[in-house]
Amino acid sequence: MSDVLVEDSDAKSAVAAPSGRGWRTRVRVTAALTAVVVVLIGLQLVAMEHGVEGPLGSLWRDYVGTPKSMSVPWAGLILALVGISVRRRLIAVGSAVAIDLVWAALRLLTGGPFAIGNGPVIVLTGLALLAWWRWPGAERRDALRAAALGALLIVATKVGDVWLHITVIGKPTVLDAYANLADHALGDPAWVVGRAVDALGPVVYAVLHWVYIELPVAAIVVACWQLRRVARSGRWPSHHLVRTFLVLGLTGPLIYVLFPVVGPMFVFGPDGNGLQVGNYWPAVVPPLDRNPTSLLFDDVTPRNCMPSMHTAWALSVFLHTRRDTDGGRAPRWLRWGGTFWLLATLAATLGFGYHYGVDLVAGAVLCLTVESALRAPERGWGWFRVRLVVGGAVLLAALLLAYRYLAVTMADYPVLAGTVVLGLLAALACLFHATWFTPSTTRAR
């Protein structure tokens, strides 16, 4: 009799446990959806108050107007397809293409611009609704999870666009004079690479420009590779690139308002709308101003240089192309692709005058810190992780303070300052590699 009671109790626990987990999952999902809606509404109100397009208006254009981006909606749909079967993928892609063709034709017939992107957004929404209402069990769960990732990618770009406007509204002055002085410790790389890109001609410029603006394409290729087994096995990897991308997008832009910088091509180049210090970039390194001050700048150019988010995102792409999600070595084409994208992105950020070298260092530190917080969650939060996350956060704060308050000293002692900055970055990178990429830590995963 006692054995029966024990077995009956175990059975009840087994039934109750999933129910409890399901309840907690529903609470988390509801809270996340509520937070997203509140953020979108809040940013829409801010945008309307200042006469710029808000995230809800931009999303509405994706459905029935002219999409702002032609690649991001498709990237979001492609990401959502990892959670459904091959047959459903073909139907979804075919439907999105058909809708895009109809919308593009209607725009052209009415004298509008050529654009695509309506189809994937509409199909992504329909896919999520269909999975929610009609599909059972694991099919429903995997489809909704993948659709949520695709939708978050699209929504994140809308939020980012408004945030760039906020950096202009909230920070009329910029700290480029300080960043430029600190950059002297790194050898003024924006000027060096800028001259090299000019000398290499229009073909190299076009390739770098495409790499720079199509970073989401590389991210989707890597993410789809990492999530390729989801629809077949129903198992999601504990960590993948999309998580890192989204967390970087939430944390990095907050620093824009703490250290507003617009870049050398604006303050020291021809695109300063009459507010530039001089037309130096990229031909001539500007003279060192040992009495730097914040500079009043225009109400158009985003203050989005510090840290370089393109560097952070491209480095995360590189890191996620080193190994597969099961710990094995990634295929050669993926590793070479990640390396090319990182190097080309670094060349573009400097060669186009969008960033100073110190921005890139800050972006790399941010990436390694965030990636350390997210990678291999099954290993828990031991000292191996805490030292990287806390150390990276402290290093990032120290760099920002040094760029702001020790810029003159860094320019006066460039060899020492540059060695310290690059040495600290190298130390963080070595610790990151030792923690996550050595054979012993790979086996521990």
PDB file of N, CA, C and O in Angstrom, residues 14 40-42 66 85 138 153 157 168 171 186 205 235 250 255 267 270-271 283 295 315 365 373 415 442:
ATOM      1  N   ALA A  14       5.171  14.401 -11.022  1.00  0.00           N
ATOM      2  CA  ALA A  14       5.594  14.484 -12.413  1.00  0.00           C
ATOM      3  C   ALA A  14       4.612  15.280 -13.234  1.00  0.00           C
ATOM      4  O   ALA A  14       4.994  15.994 -14.164  1.00  0.00           O
ATOM      5  N   LEU A  40       7.622  50.197 -26.744  1.00  0.00           N
ATOM      6  CA  LEU A  40       7.252  50.690 -28.070  1.00  0.00           C
ATOM      7  C   LEU A  40       6.315  51.891 -27.975  1.00  0.00           C
ATOM      8  O   LEU A  40       6.480  52.884 -28.698  1.00  0.00           O
ATOM      9  N   ILE A  41       5.337  51.818 -27.078  1.00  0.00           N
ATOM     10  CA  ILE A  41       4.405  52.934 -26.926  1.00  0.00           C
ATOM     11  C   ILE A  41       5.134  54.162 -26.385  1.00  0.00           C
ATOM     12  O   ILE A  41       4.935  55.288 -26.855  1.00  0.00           O
ATOM     13  N   GLY A  42       5.996  53.942 -25.390  1.00  0.00           N
ATOM     14  CA  GLY A  42       6.747  55.073 -24.827  1.00  0.00           C
ATOM     15  C   GLY A  42       7.627  55.750 -25.853  1.00  0.00           C
ATOM     16  O   GLY A  42       7.652  56.987 -25.958  1.00  0.00           O
ATOM     17  N   THR A  66       5.823  51.687 -47.282  1.00  0.00           N
ATOM     18  CA  THR A  66       7.150  51.426 -47.841  1.00  0.00           C
ATOM     19  C   THR A  66       8.108  51.083 -46.709  1.00  0.00           C
ATOM     20  O   THR A  66       8.409  51.938 -45.873  1.00  0.00           O
ATOM     21  N   SER A  85       8.906  23.116 -40.145  1.00  0.00           N
ATOM     22  CA  SER A  85       9.350  22.081 -41.072  1.00  0.00           C
ATOM     23  C   SER A  85       9.717  22.666 -42.438  1.00  0.00           C
ATOM     24  O   SER A  85       9.355  23.806 -42.756  1.00  0.00           O
ATOM     25  N   ALA A 138       4.973  20.553 -29.235  1.00  0.00           N
ATOM     26  CA  ALA A 138       6.321  21.000 -29.561  1.00  0.00           C
ATOM     27  C   ALA A 138       6.353  21.818 -30.843  1.00  0.00           C
ATOM     28  O   ALA A 138       7.150  22.757 -30.957  1.00  0.00           O
ATOM     29  N   LEU A 153      14.209  40.767 -33.654  1.00  0.00           N
ATOM     30  CA  LEU A 153      15.233  41.356 -34.518  1.00  0.00           C
ATOM     31  C   LEU A 153      14.677  42.571 -35.252  1.00  0.00           C
ATOM     32  O   LEU A 153      15.328  43.618 -35.334  1.00  0.00           O
ATOM     33  N   THR A 157      15.499  46.864 -34.383  1.00  0.00           N
ATOM     34  CA  THR A 157      15.979  47.899 -35.315  1.00  0.00           C
ATOM     35  C   THR A 157      15.110  49.147 -35.233  1.00  0.00           C
ATOM     36  O   THR A 157      15.620  50.266 -35.370  1.00  0.00           O
ATOM     37  N   VAL A 168      20.516  62.489 -30.163  1.00  0.00           N
ATOM     38  CA  VAL A 168      20.665  63.851 -30.705  1.00  0.00           C
ATOM     39  C   VAL A 168      19.908  64.843 -29.845  1.00  0.00           C
ATOM     40  O   VAL A 168      20.414  65.916 -29.503  1.00  0.00           O
ATOM     41  N   LYS A 171      21.637  65.119 -26.259  1.00  0.00           N
ATOM     42  CA  LYS A 171      23.040  65.505 -26.190  1.00  0.00           C
ATOM     43  C   LYS A 171      23.399  66.451 -27.333  1.00  0.00           C
ATOM     44  O   LYS A 171      23.918  66.032 -28.371  1.00  0.00           O
ATOM     45  N   LEU A 186      46.681  55.468 -29.994  1.00  0.00           N
ATOM     46  CA  LEU A 186      46.588  54.268 -30.834  1.00  0.00           C
ATOM     47  C   LEU A 186      47.128  54.508 -32.234  1.00  0.00           C
ATOM     48  O   LEU A 186      47.011  53.638 -33.105  1.00  0.00           O
ATOM     49  N   TYR A 205      36.015  49.990 -51.666  1.00  0.00           N
ATOM     50  CA  TYR A 205      35.049  50.823 -50.939  1.00  0.00           C
ATOM     51  C   TYR A 205      33.663  50.194 -50.996  1.00  0.00           C
ATOM     52  O   TYR A 205      32.953  50.134 -49.985  1.00  0.00           O
ATOM     53  N   ARG A 235      15.246  20.471 -30.026  1.00  0.00           N
ATOM     54  CA  ARG A 235      16.167  20.925 -28.972  1.00  0.00           C
ATOM     55  C   ARG A 235      16.829  22.236 -29.388  1.00  0.00           C
ATOM     56  O   ARG A 235      17.385  22.337 -30.493  1.00  0.00           O
ATOM     57  N   LEU A 250      20.744  46.124 -26.402  1.00  0.00           N
ATOM     58  CA  LEU A 250      20.098  46.751 -25.260  1.00  0.00           C
ATOM     59  C   LEU A 250      21.075  47.527 -24.388  1.00  0.00           C
ATOM     60  O   LEU A 250      20.717  48.560 -23.806  1.00  0.00           O
ATOM     61  N   ILE A 255      25.356  53.692 -23.554  1.00  0.00           N
ATOM     62  CA  ILE A 255      26.593  54.452 -23.365  1.00  0.00           C
ATOM     63  C   ILE A 255      26.638  55.666 -24.296  1.00  0.00           C
ATOM     64  O   ILE A 255      27.362  56.621 -24.032  1.00  0.00           O
ATOM     65  N   VAL A 267      33.207  65.710 -37.310  1.00  0.00           N
ATOM     66  CA  VAL A 267      33.832  66.803 -36.561  1.00  0.00           C
ATOM     67  C   VAL A 267      35.124  67.260 -37.223  1.00  0.00           C
ATOM     68  O   VAL A 267      35.466  68.446 -37.184  1.00  0.00           O
ATOM     69  N   PRO A 270      34.484  66.503 -43.897  1.00  0.00           N
ATOM     70  CA  PRO A 270      33.636  67.338 -44.752  1.00  0.00           C
ATOM     71  C   PRO A 270      32.149  67.254 -44.454  1.00  0.00           C
ATOM     72  O   PRO A 270      31.371  67.997 -45.057  1.00  0.00           O
ATOM     73  N   ASP A 271      31.713  66.363 -43.570  1.00  0.00           N
ATOM     74  CA  ASP A 271      30.281  66.156 -43.359  1.00  0.00           C
ATOM     75  C   ASP A 271      29.763  66.747 -42.061  1.00  0.00           C
ATOM     76  O   ASP A 271      28.799  66.253 -41.478  1.00  0.00           O
ATOM     77  N   ALA A 283      43.025  63.211 -44.854  1.00  0.00           N
ATOM     78  CA  ALA A 283      44.329  63.578 -45.417  1.00  0.00           C
ATOM     79  C   ALA A 283      45.330  64.017 -44.350  1.00  0.00           C
ATOM     80  O   ALA A 283      46.511  63.660 -44.409  1.00  0.00           O
ATOM     81  N   LEU A 295      31.875  69.993 -27.818  1.00  0.00           N
ATOM     82  CA  LEU A 295      31.588  70.802 -28.989  1.00  0.00           C
ATOM     83  C   LEU A 295      30.098  70.758 -29.304  1.00  0.00           C
ATOM     84  O   LEU A 295      29.490  69.687 -29.350  1.00  0.00           O
ATOM     85  N   LEU A 315      32.413  41.258 -33.840  1.00  0.00           N
ATOM     86  CA  LEU A 315      33.232  40.378 -33.012  1.00  0.00           C
ATOM     87  C   LEU A 315      32.395  39.208 -32.489  1.00  0.00           C
ATOM     88  O   LEU A 315      32.881  38.070 -32.410  1.00  0.00           O
ATOM     89  N   VAL A 365      35.589  45.302 -25.874  1.00  0.00           N
ATOM     90  CA  VAL A 365      35.470  44.989 -24.444  1.00  0.00           C
ATOM     91  C   VAL A 365      34.012  44.706 -24.085  1.00  0.00           C
ATOM     92  O   VAL A 365      33.709  43.763 -23.347  1.00  0.00           O
ATOM     93  N   ALA A 373      28.863  36.783 -20.075  1.00  0.00           N
ATOM     94  CA  ALA A 373      27.687  36.669 -19.217  1.00  0.00           C
ATOM     95  C   ALA A 373      26.674  35.665 -19.765  1.00  0.00           C
ATOM     96  O   ALA A 373      25.941  35.029 -18.997  1.00  0.00           O
ATOM     97  N   VAL A 415      52.856  56.214 -26.590  1.00  0.00           N
ATOM     98  CA  VAL A 415      53.364  54.844 -26.581  1.00  0.00           C
ATOM     99  C   VAL A 415      52.941  54.124 -25.305  1.00  0.00           C
ATOM    100  O   VAL A 415      52.438  52.987 -25.344  1.00  0.00           O
ATOM    101  N   THR A 442      36.018  23.389 -23.153  1.00  0.00           N
ATOM    102  CA  THR A 442      35.074  22.891 -24.164  1.00  0.00           C
ATOM    103  C   THR A 442      34.479  21.557 -23.725  1.00  0.00           C
ATOM    104  O   THR A 442      33.274  21.331 -23.860  1.00  0.00           O
TER     105      THR A 442
END
